Amino acid sequence: MLVQDLFPGTKGLAKHTSVCKKRSRSGKGVQTRTKAAARRRPRRRARAGPPGWTAGTGRERDRNRERPPRRPLLQKQVTDIQARSAVLTWSSPLVSDSGDGNGGSENDPHDPLSYEVMVSNTGKDEKYKTAYSGEDLTVTLEALRPATDYHARVGALCDHLQGYPSETVSFTTLSCEPDTPAAPRKSSGNKNTILLQWKAPCDNGSKIQNYVLQWDEGKGNGEFEQCYYGPQKQHRVAKLLPASKYTFRLAAKNDLGTSAFSEPISLFTSCSVPASPPRPALLKAGVTWLTLQWQRPASSPKDDDILYTLEMEDDGSGYGFKPKYDGEEVSYTIKNLCRSTKYKFRVIAYNTEGKSVPSQVAEFTTCPDRPARPGQPALKGRLHSHSFRLAWEAPKDDGGSEITKYSVEISEGTGEASWKTVYSGSALEHVCEGLKPGCTYQIRVCCTSKGGQSPVSEALQVQTLPVAPGPCLPPRVAGKPKARELQLRWGPPQVDGGSAVSCYSLQMACVQAEEYREVYQGCDPDCTVSGLLPGTAYSFRVRAANKAGHGPLSEQCDVTTSPGAPEQCKVLQVACKSPTCAVIRWEAPQCNGAPVAEYRLEWGAAEGGMQTCYSGPALSHEVRGLQPATYYFCRVQAVNAAGVGPFCEVTTCQTPCSVPAAVSNIHALEDSELREELEAAGGDEEDGAERDTSSSFCPSSCLGLRWDTPCDHGAEITSYCIDLGDRQPVIVGPVTRYIIQNLQPETSYRIRIQALNSLGSGPFSHTVRLKTKALPPLPPRLECAAISHQTLKLRWGDGSAKGSSDAIQYELQMEDKNGRFVSLYKGPCHTHKVQRLNEATSYALRIRALNEAGEGPFSDVYTFTTPLSPPGPLKAPRIDCLDDHSCDVSWDPVPPMKGDSIIYTLQCMMGNSAFKQVYKGSAASFRLSGLQQNTEYRFRVCAIRQCQAPSELSGPYSSAAVLSLQRSETAAGSITSGAGPRAPDAERPRASLTDEQCAALILLLFAVISILIAFVIQYFVIK
């Protein structure tokens, strides 16, 4: 069994879903006891149990079931101890007897036992954690710590009770290899070195002896080589390239093995001092802040970590430029500035190598602040009903810029204001016109400058003088007019003149007499006029009055007392003129005192869905746009001034059959659908001969069509006619798909289709323009744009990859050693670079073009030859001094390159002069004489490859080696005295050790010390 989540530091031990565990989760009860409770339990059991109970009774069996199992567990042992696991086994315990102490008996087979394993790694008496709960007698403890002391004990559980835990058994896990270390980090570095540091991982019981550091040598191909092996926790990697990326990983090693490597980490070397950045630019300006932005120096590599210092100069302070920001961001906001003030700025870029020259100075000015609020407006002059004049004072603070305009806002009413701008200008007074009489207004003023808009001033409240009310709305009849009386209502005037309406005056006149008389005066906007004649026309008008006087009369309202509604019309007569046209006729009914004003005809294809299709005084109507072979329903009613008459009985008619409707939704078949149609057509051949669908399918010479079946208008469709314009029309059967073949490639066709039935041909569909696909393209011309001893840059076509269409693809192939062409590139680009080639080798290539029409033919074979490669760079030459005026210069020889001999050129620079050639030949050393004392010499060498064409290929020069000749005291004394021989050892300066020699010496010392320490530990500690 596996137990998980045992204690901190482990991932846990195995889980087990037993009966006892389910009971503990449901709350039925595994009681947890401490050691103190376990020691007190025998005394409680001695006191428990009343006297007189005998074995075999039901009460005693129940009492025995409540007692926990006895503590001893036999044959408890730990086996198969590994570094991270161990196997724990035990035997079943004995159950205690009844309370009289007369011995024990074995467990009741009807009460199964479960076991609980508790483990601790902090000590025997420390806190234990449950590692397993179940009925098995063996458990495997997983995910343990290596080289750690563990203590385990087992307790038995029966029903609801938990027994005493067993004696503690202790064991220690084995040691193993260290844990995987964390990735190394970069402590410091420059252009050519990186100092790495790391932390020691857990040694798992065996001391870590060495660390293995690997790197990819800057190649970036995922292959790692060892660059350090030793016990130190840091290492300096030297001789690196500036601004280059290097990847490292780390592993730890002890006596038991080597850990896994850490995650790879990529680090970069530094670059040279950055160039001067461009001048900063203003991104956004505020009243007390400026947001500036600058760019990275153009010549600096992207991988170089560059920081920036932003400096500011205030002309008023007199302190010059002061730094305001230092960091890696390319934008910054300078705050706490003065409003409407000019400042100067410049930017300095720096890295670990030094600071750049400051950028050009840029000048920017902060924005002005918004002005203060103007004075409260005041009335100037006399108040009128529709206008008044306002005046106000300028603000005390203009915010640092001149006031450009004033804005006057007005709001009607005294509640929540809805402000409207009525004036905008530079004057300090304004006349508000077009106002409502007797209305209250609120007026406020604000001003605007370059700094923004000021707060509004305090509002002024003004009420205009009232006038007489305006005209009322015309009277209207309330409800249905009666024969001798009318109920009239009217609306109040839209303009009350600034004062409430006090009364209304209603006037009436007969239309024939044209003499008005007052029939009502009061404050209510309605009244009942009685004593009228039935079927007679009357005219009414009304006016309103307030404290300023009577207003004008409203528009007149002509009303006629109600007549009767007309009677029902007779049965309709319907005659079909064509499949899409029908004529409906009816007779005029009795009007009942009012002439018929109009007839309303309803028409529809369903009896419950008829709609009005005609409304007018005529006694007939022609309905157009009907569907052939369709049933229609119709009815009519008469309308006069009194109301609407009832509908007549519903009449039914059927239109005759007709030609089919127009074809709709014409689409071109896709290539997959076109192939399926051709395969289906080949499978329907009666003779059973196989048909080559691949040869007949050509998107350049055929078009596949599909369309929706139109309405047949009562007669079945027999065929379709496909019109292709200049070509002969194609007649097909009652199908909805067809393939037109034998067409011209890349040609547009105007296609339309009509359906035919037994009654004739229907209308043509709308014209669809379809185009056949083009033929596969021809291969382009292949050219070599650039060539080197390892690469070929090829170019073809006229455009670039960005401007080319994705419909045309290109496939480039090259011939291999077996004479077969292998694909190098396939895509839409017009250039490709072939890499990893051999020098002085000819390569055969060909190309072809592809598009949706297919693959084009291959071009002719093009042959390109790579040139010879120059020799590589040499190491710095070695210098051996012979005397005060001569020395030997030697260097590492270069082997011949493919049979071509190698010669060398040695150059020397004395002091600060230029390099001059002192030797050219095939030897790997040269003796130079005639040197001067107290002078510094620099030597460098390069290899030259001698070949037929060109005659010589020069490689790069090596790094310079320095020689400084100083006059010694012995030599000076001999020259002064003029006698005595010179000591050779004093005259010859000692050559310094190289980096490889120093590293080898350090490794040798470490190896000797490690062997001595191991011998001491083996002899004095272990033995």
mmCIF file of C-alpha atoms in Angstrom, residues 173-396:
data_model
loop_
_atom_site.group_PDB
_atom_site.id
_atom_site.type_symbol
_atom_site.label_atom_id
_atom_site.label_comp_id
_atom_site.label_asym_id
_atom_site.label_seq_id
_atom_site.Cartn_x
_atom_site.Cartn_y
_atom_site.Cartn_z
ATOM 1 C CA THR A 173 16.829 5.513 5.259
ATOM 2 C CA LEU A 174 19.843 5.122 2.998
ATOM 3 C CA SER A 175 21.821 7.952 1.423
ATOM 4 C CA CYS A 176 21.663 8.770 -2.313
ATOM 5 C CA GLU A 177 22.840 11.265 -4.907
ATOM 6 C CA PRO A 178 22.159 14.996 -4.274
ATOM 7 C CA ASP A 179 18.988 16.807 -5.288
ATOM 8 C CA THR A 180 18.857 18.733 -8.551
ATOM 9 C CA PRO A 181 20.518 22.134 -7.916
ATOM 10 C CA ALA A 182 19.039 25.469 -8.884
ATOM 11 C CA ALA A 183 20.258 27.172 -12.054
ATOM 12 C CA PRO A 184 23.453 29.267 -11.630
ATOM 13 C CA ARG A 185 23.096 33.045 -11.569
ATOM 14 C CA LYS A 186 25.266 35.801 -12.966
ATOM 15 C CA SER A 187 27.110 37.667 -10.215
ATOM 16 C CA SER A 188 29.095 40.070 -12.390
ATOM 17 C CA GLY A 189 30.720 40.299 -15.805
ATOM 18 C CA ASN A 190 32.038 42.451 -18.590
ATOM 19 C CA LYS A 191 32.528 42.202 -22.333
ATOM 20 C CA ASN A 192 34.658 39.047 -22.193
ATOM 21 C CA THR A 193 33.902 37.359 -18.836
ATOM 22 C CA ILE A 194 30.934 36.158 -16.765
ATOM 23 C CA LEU A 195 31.173 35.276 -13.040
ATOM 24 C CA LEU A 196 28.665 32.535 -12.110
ATOM 25 C CA GLN A 197 27.558 31.635 -8.576
ATOM 26 C CA TRP A 198 25.231 28.911 -7.261
ATOM 27 C CA LYS A 199 23.856 27.477 -4.038
ATOM 28 C CA ALA A 200 24.452 23.956 -2.754
ATOM 29 C CA PRO A 201 21.440 21.586 -2.976
ATOM 30 C CA CYS A 202 20.497 18.979 -0.378
ATOM 31 C CA ASP A 203 23.313 16.375 -0.235
ATOM 32 C CA ASN A 204 20.932 13.513 0.873
ATOM 33 C CA GLY A 205 23.358 12.106 3.459
ATOM 34 C CA SER A 206 26.596 12.232 1.459
ATOM 35 C CA LYS A 207 28.687 15.399 1.259
ATOM 36 C CA ILE A 208 28.849 17.060 -2.117
ATOM 37 C CA GLN A 209 32.372 16.789 -3.463
ATOM 38 C CA ASN A 210 32.258 18.479 -6.863
ATOM 39 C CA TYR A 211 30.027 20.504 -9.158
ATOM 40 C CA VAL A 212 29.754 19.982 -12.921
ATOM 41 C CA LEU A 213 29.140 23.202 -14.911
ATOM 42 C CA GLN A 214 28.369 22.882 -18.633
ATOM 43 C CA TRP A 215 27.805 25.474 -21.363
ATOM 44 C CA ASP A 216 26.880 25.553 -25.055
ATOM 45 C CA GLU A 217 29.970 27.639 -26.014
ATOM 46 C CA GLY A 218 27.633 30.298 -27.447
ATOM 47 C CA LYS A 219 26.527 28.073 -30.345
ATOM 48 C CA GLY A 220 22.863 27.893 -29.289
ATOM 49 C CA ASN A 221 22.418 24.356 -30.722
ATOM 50 C CA GLY A 222 21.428 22.671 -27.443
ATOM 51 C CA GLU A 223 24.706 20.748 -27.118
ATOM 52 C CA PHE A 224 26.609 21.307 -23.849
ATOM 53 C CA GLU A 225 30.300 20.939 -22.997
ATOM 54 C CA GLN A 226 31.932 20.903 -19.556
ATOM 55 C CA CYS A 227 33.582 24.186 -18.596
ATOM 56 C CA TYR A 228 34.188 23.593 -14.840
ATOM 57 C CA TYR A 229 34.517 20.628 -12.468
ATOM 58 C CA GLY A 230 35.327 21.254 -8.800
ATOM 59 C CA PRO A 231 34.026 21.911 -5.280
ATOM 60 C CA GLN A 232 33.752 25.712 -5.554
ATOM 61 C CA LYS A 233 30.357 27.460 -5.717
ATOM 62 C CA GLN A 234 31.437 30.023 -8.279
ATOM 63 C CA HIS A 235 33.361 30.099 -11.536
ATOM 64 C CA ARG A 236 34.521 32.822 -13.916
ATOM 65 C CA VAL A 237 34.158 32.028 -17.634
ATOM 66 C CA ALA A 238 36.657 34.065 -19.685
ATOM 67 C CA LYS A 239 37.529 34.736 -23.351
ATOM 68 C CA LEU A 240 33.902 35.376 -24.348
ATOM 69 C CA LEU A 241 32.619 37.512 -27.200
ATOM 70 C CA PRO A 242 30.976 40.881 -26.434
ATOM 71 C CA ALA A 243 27.153 41.116 -26.600
ATOM 72 C CA SER A 244 26.801 37.341 -27.033
ATOM 73 C CA LYS A 245 24.394 34.795 -25.552
ATOM 74 C CA TYR A 246 25.665 31.780 -23.578
ATOM 75 C CA THR A 247 23.622 28.980 -21.952
ATOM 76 C CA PHE A 248 24.742 27.191 -18.739
ATOM 77 C CA ARG A 249 23.485 24.294 -16.572
ATOM 78 C CA LEU A 250 24.727 22.773 -13.279
ATOM 79 C CA ALA A 251 24.835 19.362 -11.576
ATOM 80 C CA ALA A 252 26.097 18.233 -8.135
ATOM 81 C CA LYS A 253 28.125 15.066 -7.389
ATOM 82 C CA ASN A 254 28.816 13.072 -4.218
ATOM 83 C CA ASP A 255 30.102 9.571 -3.444
ATOM 84 C CA LEU A 256 26.771 7.981 -4.438
ATOM 85 C CA GLY A 257 26.313 9.572 -7.833
ATOM 86 C CA THR A 258 25.592 12.720 -9.817
ATOM 87 C CA SER A 259 22.332 14.635 -9.644
ATOM 88 C CA ALA A 260 20.245 15.701 -12.633
ATOM 89 C CA PHE A 261 21.214 18.918 -14.412
ATOM 90 C CA SER A 262 19.405 22.135 -13.533
ATOM 91 C CA GLU A 263 17.244 24.088 -15.934
ATOM 92 C CA PRO A 264 19.423 25.814 -18.603
ATOM 93 C CA ILE A 265 19.866 29.562 -18.098
ATOM 94 C CA SER A 266 20.878 32.013 -20.832
ATOM 95 C CA LEU A 267 23.203 34.942 -19.996
ATOM 96 C CA PHE A 268 24.629 37.787 -22.099
ATOM 97 C CA THR A 269 27.994 39.517 -22.069
ATOM 98 C CA SER A 270 28.264 43.304 -21.992
ATOM 99 C CA CYS A 271 28.959 45.634 -24.943
ATOM 100 C CA SER A 272 31.050 48.744 -25.414
ATOM 101 C CA VAL A 273 30.114 52.205 -24.184
ATOM 102 C CA PRO A 274 26.790 53.157 -25.845
ATOM 103 C CA ALA A 275 26.547 55.971 -28.347
ATOM 104 C CA SER A 276 24.829 59.260 -27.600
ATOM 105 C CA PRO A 277 21.031 58.772 -27.627
ATOM 106 C CA PRO A 278 18.683 61.054 -29.619
ATOM 107 C CA ARG A 279 17.287 64.102 -27.895
ATOM 108 C CA PRO A 280 14.211 63.455 -25.687
ATOM 109 C CA ALA A 281 10.750 64.103 -27.120
ATOM 110 C CA LEU A 282 7.666 65.462 -25.376
ATOM 111 C CA LEU A 283 4.995 62.802 -25.049
ATOM 112 C CA LYS A 284 2.458 64.773 -23.011
ATOM 113 C CA ALA A 285 2.471 68.023 -21.028
ATOM 114 C CA GLY A 286 0.512 69.148 -17.983
ATOM 115 C CA VAL A 287 0.338 72.114 -15.656
ATOM 116 C CA THR A 288 2.894 70.781 -13.139
ATOM 117 C CA TRP A 289 4.347 67.808 -15.042
ATOM 118 C CA LEU A 290 5.958 66.786 -18.314
ATOM 119 C CA THR A 291 6.077 63.268 -19.783
ATOM 120 C CA LEU A 292 9.239 62.732 -21.887
ATOM 121 C CA GLN A 293 10.226 59.848 -24.118
ATOM 122 C CA TRP A 294 13.569 58.976 -25.703
ATOM 123 C CA GLN A 295 14.938 56.239 -27.936
ATOM 124 C CA ARG A 296 17.625 53.638 -27.547
ATOM 125 C CA PRO A 297 20.965 54.452 -29.304
ATOM 126 C CA ALA A 298 20.779 53.110 -32.848
ATOM 127 C CA SER A 299 24.237 51.500 -32.793
ATOM 128 C CA SER A 300 23.750 49.572 -29.515
ATOM 129 C CA PRO A 301 22.890 45.846 -29.770
ATOM 130 C CA LYS A 302 19.460 44.778 -28.581
ATOM 131 C CA ASP A 303 20.932 42.337 -26.045
ATOM 132 C CA ASP A 304 22.993 45.021 -24.247
ATOM 133 C CA ASP A 305 21.530 46.199 -20.918
ATOM 134 C CA ILE A 306 21.515 49.998 -21.204
ATOM 135 C CA LEU A 307 20.396 52.384 -18.449
ATOM 136 C CA TYR A 308 19.488 56.043 -18.883
ATOM 137 C CA THR A 309 19.936 59.228 -16.842
ATOM 138 C CA LEU A 310 17.498 62.078 -17.539
ATOM 139 C CA GLU A 311 18.830 65.539 -16.538
ATOM 140 C CA MET A 312 16.836 68.779 -16.288
ATOM 141 C CA GLU A 313 17.925 72.438 -16.114
ATOM 142 C CA ASP A 314 15.718 75.228 -14.760
ATOM 143 C CA ASP A 315 16.842 78.631 -16.051
ATOM 144 C CA GLY A 316 15.525 80.327 -12.936
ATOM 145 C CA SER A 317 17.439 78.143 -10.471
ATOM 146 C CA GLY A 318 20.959 78.699 -11.885
ATOM 147 C CA TYR A 319 22.203 75.227 -10.827
ATOM 148 C CA GLY A 320 22.580 73.767 -14.333
ATOM 149 C CA PHE A 321 21.510 70.237 -15.271
ATOM 150 C CA LYS A 322 20.382 68.008 -12.394
ATOM 151 C CA PRO A 323 19.472 64.277 -12.711
ATOM 152 C CA LYS A 324 15.758 63.559 -12.431
ATOM 153 C CA TYR A 325 15.582 59.883 -13.410
ATOM 154 C CA ASP A 326 17.975 56.929 -13.564
ATOM 155 C CA GLY A 327 16.780 53.543 -14.866
ATOM 156 C CA GLU A 328 16.144 51.333 -17.859
ATOM 157 C CA GLU A 329 12.785 52.833 -18.971
ATOM 158 C CA VAL A 330 12.660 55.058 -22.072
ATOM 159 C CA SER A 331 9.976 57.404 -20.736
ATOM 160 C CA TYR A 332 9.492 59.320 -17.493
ATOM 161 C CA THR A 333 7.107 61.889 -16.002
ATOM 162 C CA ILE A 334 8.725 64.847 -14.181
ATOM 163 C CA LYS A 335 6.361 66.237 -11.547
ATOM 164 C CA ASN A 336 6.196 69.236 -9.185
ATOM 165 C CA LEU A 337 7.029 71.778 -11.908
ATOM 166 C CA CYS A 338 5.894 75.368 -12.231
ATOM 167 C CA ARG A 339 3.063 76.262 -14.578
ATOM 168 C CA SER A 340 3.791 77.906 -17.942
ATOM 169 C CA THR A 341 7.583 77.574 -17.426
ATOM 170 C CA LYS A 342 10.313 76.511 -19.891
ATOM 171 C CA TYR A 343 12.721 73.673 -18.918
ATOM 172 C CA LYS A 344 15.737 72.073 -20.657
ATOM 173 C CA PHE A 345 16.330 68.315 -20.808
ATOM 174 C CA ARG A 346 19.011 65.882 -22.020
ATOM 175 C CA VAL A 347 19.570 62.102 -21.778
ATOM 176 C CA ILE A 348 22.747 60.085 -21.017
ATOM 177 C CA ALA A 349 22.968 56.341 -21.779
ATOM 178 C CA TYR A 350 25.337 54.073 -19.859
ATOM 179 C CA ASN A 351 26.114 50.414 -19.231
ATOM 180 C CA THR A 352 28.758 48.471 -17.366
ATOM 181 C CA GLU A 353 31.463 49.855 -19.689
ATOM 182 C CA GLY A 354 30.735 53.543 -19.098
ATOM 183 C CA LYS A 355 28.550 56.536 -19.954
ATOM 184 C CA SER A 356 27.765 58.001 -23.364
ATOM 185 C CA VAL A 357 27.961 61.610 -24.464
ATOM 186 C CA PRO A 358 24.816 63.575 -23.412
ATOM 187 C CA SER A 359 22.170 63.965 -26.079
ATOM 188 C CA GLN A 360 21.216 67.267 -27.624
ATOM 189 C CA VAL A 361 19.311 69.615 -25.310
ATOM 190 C CA ALA A 362 15.521 69.774 -25.762
ATOM 191 C CA GLU A 363 13.346 72.597 -24.382
ATOM 192 C CA PHE A 364 9.733 72.078 -23.309
ATOM 193 C CA THR A 365 7.220 74.304 -21.530
ATOM 194 C CA THR A 366 4.560 73.297 -19.005
ATOM 195 C CA CYS A 367 0.927 74.130 -19.694
ATOM 196 C CA PRO A 368 -0.772 77.104 -18.062
ATOM 197 C CA ASP A 369 -3.334 76.488 -15.313
ATOM 198 C CA ARG A 370 -7.020 77.187 -15.746
ATOM 199 C CA PRO A 371 -8.204 80.628 -14.553
ATOM 200 C CA ALA A 372 -10.290 81.346 -11.475
ATOM 201 C CA ARG A 373 -14.063 81.798 -11.634
ATOM 202 C CA PRO A 374 -15.415 85.169 -12.879
ATOM 203 C CA GLY A 375 -17.626 87.413 -10.771
ATOM 204 C CA GLN A 376 -21.340 86.737 -10.370
ATOM 205 C CA PRO A 377 -23.369 88.188 -13.295
ATOM 206 C CA ALA A 378 -25.735 91.093 -12.550
ATOM 207 C CA LEU A 379 -28.681 92.737 -14.379
ATOM 208 C CA LYS A 380 -27.895 95.874 -16.308
ATOM 209 C CA GLY A 381 -30.804 98.049 -17.413
ATOM 210 C CA ARG A 382 -34.569 97.370 -17.563
ATOM 211 C CA LEU A 383 -36.151 93.882 -17.383
ATOM 212 C CA HIS A 384 -38.355 92.843 -20.371
ATOM 213 C CA SER A 385 -40.705 89.953 -21.153
ATOM 214 C CA HIS A 386 -38.383 88.343 -23.725
ATOM 215 C CA SER A 387 -34.907 89.736 -22.889
ATOM 216 C CA PHE A 388 -32.555 91.350 -20.356
ATOM 217 C CA ARG A 389 -28.906 92.540 -20.250
ATOM 218 C CA LEU A 390 -26.160 90.968 -18.092
ATOM 219 C CA ALA A 391 -22.689 92.184 -16.981
ATOM 220 C CA TRP A 392 -19.881 90.496 -15.003
ATOM 221 C CA GLU A 393 -16.301 91.056 -13.833
ATOM 222 C CA ALA A 394 -13.105 89.350 -15.017
ATOM 223 C CA PRO A 395 -11.467 86.683 -12.725
ATOM 224 C CA LYS A 396 -8.827 87.756 -10.235
#
